[in-house]
Coordinates of N, CA and C in Angstrom, one line a residue:
Q1242 N -159.8 48.7 -69.1 CA -159.5 47.6 -70.0 C -160.7 46.9 -70.6
L1243 N -161.9 47.3 -70.0 CA -163.1 46.7 -70.6 C -163.4 47.4 -72.0
Q1244 N -163.7 46.6 -72.9 CA -164.0 47.0 -74.3 C -165.3 46.5 -74.8
L1245 N -166.0 47.4 -75.4 CA -167.3 47.0 -76.1 C -167.2 47.4 -77.6
V1246 N -167.6 46.4 -78.4 CA -167.5 46.6 -79.8 C -168.9 46.3 -80.4
E1247 N -169.5 47.3 -81.1 CA -170.8 47.1 -81.7 C -170.5 46.7 -83.2
S1248 N -171.5 46.0 -83.7 CA -171.4 45.6 -85.1 C -172.8 45.3 -85.6
G1249 N -173.0 45.2 -86.9 CA -174.2 44.8 -87.5 C -175.0 45.9 -88.1
G1250 N -174.5 47.2 -88.0 CA -175.2 48.3 -88.6 C -175.2 48.3 -90.1
G1251 N -176.0 49.1 -90.7 CA -176.0 49.2 -92.2 C -177.1 49.9 -92.7
L1252 N -177.4 49.8 -94.0 CA -178.5 50.5 -94.6 C -179.6 49.5 -94.9
V1253 N -180.8 49.8 -94.5 CA -181.9 48.9 -94.7 C -183.1 49.8 -95.1
Q1254 N -184.0 49.2 -95.8 CA -185.3 49.8 -96.2 C -186.3 49.9 -95.1
P1255 N -187.2 50.8 -95.1 CA -188.2 50.8 -94.1 C -189.0 49.5 -94.1
G1256 N -189.2 49.0 -92.9 CA -189.9 47.7 -92.7 C -188.9 46.6 -92.6
G1257 N -187.7 46.8 -92.9 CA -186.7 45.8 -92.8 C -186.2 45.5 -91.4
S1258 N -185.3 44.6 -91.3 CA -184.7 44.1 -90.0 C -183.2 44.2 -90.0
L1259 N -182.7 44.3 -88.8 CA -181.3 44.3 -88.6 C -181.0 43.8 -87.2
R1260 N -179.9 43.1 -87.1 CA -179.5 42.7 -85.7 C -178.1 43.2 -85.4
L1261 N -178.1 44.0 -84.3 CA -176.9 44.6 -83.8 C -176.3 43.7 -82.7
S1262 N -175.0 43.7 -82.7 CA -174.2 42.9 -81.7 C -173.4 43.8 -80.9
C1263 N -173.2 43.5 -79.6 CA -172.3 44.2 -78.7 C -171.5 43.1 -78.0
A1264 N -170.2 43.1 -78.4 CA -169.3 42.1 -77.8 C -168.4 42.7 -76.8
A1265 N -168.4 42.1 -75.6 CA -167.6 42.7 -74.5 C -166.4 41.8 -74.2
S1266 N -165.3 42.5 -73.9 CA -164.1 41.8 -73.6 C -163.4 42.6 -72.4
G1267 N -162.5 41.9 -71.7 CA -161.8 42.5 -70.6 C -162.5 42.1 -69.3
F1268 N -162.6 43.1 -68.4 CA -163.2 42.9 -67.1 C -164.7 43.0 -67.1
T1269 N -165.3 41.9 -67.6 CA -166.7 41.9 -67.8 C -167.6 41.5 -66.6
S1270 N -167.0 41.2 -65.5 CA -167.7 40.8 -64.4 C -168.2 42.0 -63.5
D1271 N -167.8 43.2 -63.8 CA -168.0 44.3 -62.9 C -169.2 45.2 -63.4
Y1272 N -170.2 44.7 -64.0 CA -171.4 45.4 -64.4 C -172.6 44.6 -64.3
Y1273 N -173.7 45.3 -64.2 CA -175.0 44.6 -64.0 C -175.7 44.2 -65.3
G1274 N -175.4 44.9 -66.4 CA -176.1 44.6 -67.6 C -175.5 45.5 -68.7
I1275 N -176.2 45.4 -69.9 CA -175.8 46.2 -71.1 C -177.0 47.0 -71.6
G1276 N -176.8 48.2 -71.9 CA -177.8 49.1 -72.5 C -177.5 49.5 -73.9
W1277 N -178.5 49.7 -74.7 CA -178.4 50.2 -76.0 C -178.9 51.7 -76.1
F1278 N -178.2 52.5 -76.7 CA -178.6 53.9 -76.9 C -178.4 54.3 -78.3
R1279 N -179.0 55.4 -78.7 CA -178.8 55.8 -80.1 C -178.8 57.3 -80.2
Q1280 N -178.2 57.8 -81.2 CA -178.1 59.3 -81.4 C -178.2 59.6 -82.8
A1281 N -179.2 60.4 -83.2 CA -179.4 60.9 -84.5 C -178.8 62.2 -84.7
P1282 N -178.4 62.6 -85.9 CA -177.8 63.9 -86.1 C -178.6 65.1 -85.5
G1283 N -178.0 65.9 -84.7 CA -178.7 67.1 -84.2 C -179.7 66.8 -83.0
K1284 N -179.7 65.5 -82.6 CA -180.5 65.2 -81.5 C -179.7 64.6 -80.3
E1285 N -180.3 64.6 -79.1 CA -179.7 64.1 -77.9 C -179.7 62.5 -78.0
R1286 N -178.8 62.0 -77.3 CA -178.7 60.5 -77.2 C -179.9 60.0 -76.4
E1287 N -180.5 59.0 -76.8 CA -181.7 58.4 -76.1 C -181.5 56.9 -75.8
G1288 N -182.0 56.5 -74.7 CA -182.0 55.1 -74.4 C -182.9 54.3 -75.3
V1289 N -182.5 53.1 -75.7 CA -183.3 52.2 -76.5 C -183.7 51.0 -75.8
S1290 N -182.8 50.3 -75.1 CA -183.1 49.1 -74.5 C -182.0 48.7 -73.5
C1291 N -182.2 47.8 -72.6 CA -181.2 47.3 -71.7 C -181.6 45.9 -71.3
I1292 N -180.6 45.2 -70.9 CA -180.7 43.8 -70.4 C -179.8 43.5 -69.3
S1293 N -180.3 42.8 -68.3 CA -179.4 42.5 -67.1 C -178.4 41.4 -67.5
S1294 N -177.4 41.3 -66.8 CA -176.3 40.3 -67.1 C -176.9 38.9 -67.1
S1295 N -177.9 38.7 -66.3 CA -178.5 37.3 -66.2 C -179.5 37.1 -67.4
G1296 N -179.9 38.2 -68.0 CA -180.9 38.1 -69.0 C -182.3 38.1 -68.5
G1297 N -182.5 38.2 -67.2 CA -183.8 38.1 -66.6 C -184.6 39.3 -66.6
S1298 N -184.0 40.5 -66.8 CA -184.7 41.7 -66.9 C -184.3 42.5 -68.1
T1299 N -185.3 43.1 -68.7 CA -185.1 43.9 -69.9 C -186.0 45.2 -69.8
N1300 N -185.6 46.1 -70.6 CA -186.4 47.4 -70.7 C -186.3 47.9 -72.1
Y1301 N -187.4 48.7 -72.5 CA -187.4 49.2 -73.8 C -188.0 50.6 -73.8
A1302 N -187.5 51.5 -74.7 CA -188.1 52.7 -74.9 C -189.4 52.5 -75.6
D1303 N -190.4 53.4 -75.3 CA -191.7 53.3 -75.9 C -191.6 53.3 -77.4
S1304 N -190.7 54.1 -78.0 CA -190.6 54.2 -79.4 C -190.2 52.9 -80.1
V1305 N -189.6 52.0 -79.4 CA -189.2 50.7 -80.0 C -189.9 49.5 -79.5
K1306 N -190.7 49.7 -78.5 CA -191.4 48.6 -77.9 C -192.2 47.8 -78.9
G1307 N -192.1 46.5 -78.9 CA -192.8 45.7 -79.9 C -192.1 45.5 -81.2
R1308 N -191.1 46.3 -81.4 CA -190.3 46.1 -82.7 C -188.9 45.6 -82.4
F1309 N -188.3 46.0 -81.3 CA -186.9 45.7 -81.0 C -187.0 44.6 -79.9
T1310 N -186.0 43.7 -79.9 CA -185.8 42.7 -78.8 C -184.4 42.6 -78.5
V1311 N -184.1 42.7 -77.2 CA -182.7 42.6 -76.7 C -182.5 41.2 -76.1
S1312 N -181.4 40.6 -76.3 CA -181.1 39.3 -75.8 C -179.6 39.2 -75.6
R1313 N -179.2 38.1 -74.9 CA -177.7 38.0 -74.7 C -177.3 36.5 -74.8
D1314 N -176.1 36.3 -75.2 CA -175.5 35.0 -75.2 C -174.3 35.0 -74.2
G1315 N -174.6 34.4 -73.1 CA -173.6 34.5 -72.0 C -172.3 33.8 -72.4
A1316 N -172.4 32.7 -73.1 CA -171.2 32.0 -73.5 C -170.3 32.9 -74.4
K1317 N -170.9 33.7 -75.2 CA -170.1 34.5 -76.1 C -169.9 35.9 -75.6
N1318 N -170.5 36.2 -74.4 CA -170.4 37.5 -73.8 C -170.8 38.6 -74.7
T1319 N -171.9 38.3 -75.4 CA -172.4 39.2 -76.4 C -173.9 39.5 -76.2
V1320 N -174.3 40.8 -76.4 CA -175.6 41.2 -76.3 C -176.1 41.6 -77.7
Y1321 N -177.3 41.2 -78.0 CA -177.9 41.5 -79.3 C -179.1 42.4 -79.2
L1322 N -179.3 43.2 -80.3 CA -180.5 44.0 -80.4 C -181.1 43.7 -81.8
Q1323 N -182.2 42.9 -81.7 CA -182.9 42.6 -83.0 C -183.9 43.7 -83.3
M1324 N -183.7 44.3 -84.4 CA -184.5 45.4 -84.8 C -185.4 45.1 -86.0
N1325 N -186.7 45.0 -85.8 CA -187.7 44.7 -86.8 C -188.5 45.9 -87.1
S1326 N -189.2 45.8 -88.3 CA -190.1 46.9 -88.7 C -189.5 48.3 -88.6
L1327 N -188.3 48.4 -89.1 CA -187.5 49.6 -89.0 C -188.2 50.8 -89.7
K1328 N -188.0 51.9 -89.1 CA -188.6 53.1 -89.6 C -187.5 54.1 -89.9
P1329 N -187.7 55.1 -90.7 CA -186.7 56.1 -91.0 C -186.2 56.8 -89.7
E1330 N -187.1 57.0 -88.8 CA -186.8 57.7 -87.5 C -185.9 56.8 -86.6
D1331 N -185.6 55.6 -87.0 CA -184.7 54.7 -86.3 C -183.3 55.0 -86.7
T1332 N -183.1 55.8 -87.7 CA -181.8 56.1 -88.2 C -181.0 56.8 -87.2
A1333 N -179.8 56.3 -86.8 CA -179.0 56.8 -85.8 C -177.7 56.0 -85.6
V1334 N -176.8 56.5 -84.9 CA -175.6 55.7 -84.4 C -176.1 55.0 -83.2
Y1335 N -175.9 53.7 -83.1 CA -176.3 52.9 -82.0 C -175.1 52.5 -81.2
Y1336 N -175.2 52.7 -79.9 CA -174.1 52.4 -78.9 C -174.6 51.4 -77.9
C1337 N -173.7 50.6 -77.4 CA -173.9 49.8 -76.3 C -173.0 50.3 -75.1
A1338 N -173.5 50.0 -73.9 CA -172.7 50.5 -72.8 C -173.0 49.6 -71.6
T1339 N -172.1 49.6 -70.6 CA -172.2 48.7 -69.4 C -173.0 49.5 -68.4
L1340 N -173.9 48.8 -67.8 CA -174.7 49.3 -66.7 C -174.1 49.0 -65.3
R1341 N -173.9 50.1 -64.6 CA -173.4 50.0 -63.2 C -174.4 50.0 -62.1
F1342 N -175.7 50.1 -62.5 CA -176.8 50.2 -61.6 C -177.5 48.8 -61.6
R1343 N -178.1 48.5 -60.4 CA -178.7 47.2 -60.3 C -180.0 47.0 -61.0
L1344 N -180.6 48.1 -61.4 CA -181.8 48.0 -62.1 C -181.6 48.4 -63.6
C1345 N -182.4 47.8 -64.5 CA -182.3 48.1 -65.9 C -183.0 49.3 -66.3
V1346 N -182.3 50.5 -66.1 CA -182.9 51.8 -66.3 C -182.1 52.5 -67.4
L1347 N -182.8 53.1 -68.3 CA -182.2 53.8 -69.5 C -181.8 55.2 -69.2
S1348 N -180.9 55.4 -68.3 CA -180.3 56.7 -68.0 C -178.8 56.7 -68.2
E1349 N -178.4 57.6 -69.0 CA -177.0 57.6 -69.4 C -176.0 57.6 -68.2
R1350 N -176.3 58.3 -67.2 CA -175.4 58.5 -66.1 C -175.2 57.2 -65.3
L1351 N -176.0 56.1 -65.6 CA -175.8 54.9 -65.0 C -174.9 53.9 -65.7
Y1352 N -174.3 54.4 -66.8 CA -173.5 53.5 -67.7 C -172.1 54.0 -67.7
D1353 N -171.2 53.0 -67.6 CA -169.7 53.3 -67.5 C -169.0 53.3 -68.8
Y1354 N -168.9 52.2 -69.4 CA -168.1 52.0 -70.6 C -169.0 52.0 -71.9
W1355 N -168.5 52.6 -72.9 CA -169.3 52.8 -74.1 C -168.5 52.3 -75.3
G1356 N -169.2 51.6 -76.3 CA -168.6 51.3 -77.5 C -168.5 52.5 -78.4
Q1357 N -167.9 52.3 -79.6 CA -167.8 53.4 -80.5 C -169.0 53.6 -81.4
G1358 N -169.9 52.7 -81.4 CA -171.1 52.9 -82.1 C -171.1 52.2 -83.5
T1359 N -172.3 52.0 -84.0 CA -172.5 51.4 -85.3 C -173.7 52.2 -86.0
Q1360 N -173.5 52.5 -87.2 CA -174.5 53.4 -87.9 C -175.6 52.5 -88.5
V1361 N -176.8 52.9 -88.2 CA -178.0 52.3 -88.8 C -178.7 53.4 -89.6
T1362 N -178.9 53.1 -90.8 CA -179.7 54.0 -91.7 C -180.9 53.3 -92.3
V1363 N -182.0 53.9 -92.1 CA -183.3 53.3 -92.6 C -183.8 54.3 -93.7
S1364 N -183.7 53.9 -94.9 CA -184.1 54.8 -96.0 C -184.5 54.0 -97.2
S1365 N -185.3 54.6 -98.1 CA -185.7 54.0 -99.3 C -184.7 54.3 -100.4

């Protein structure tokens, strides 16, 4: 019954910014946090960032560190991914997922429910 819905994707130029949202509904009390993953055509899905349910712990992939920021709005039950200084290699479908592990680790096997994804395209 838990549902995650991503939004905010689109087409942006290199160096631009985009903010993705992950809205959770349903049984939202049964997970430790939210993770962001992305998958480009022909490539494996990779972890991007995660945030604990309390917002006290975050983690980032080296490829996005310093450019992306994950945050949450507890009142709205929504997690955000602020993406700055976007590069063409950031082009991918971005997914959010619920973390069932107590630590904010970017391993797919630790995530239960997944959204359907939102397309981010960085191109001139």
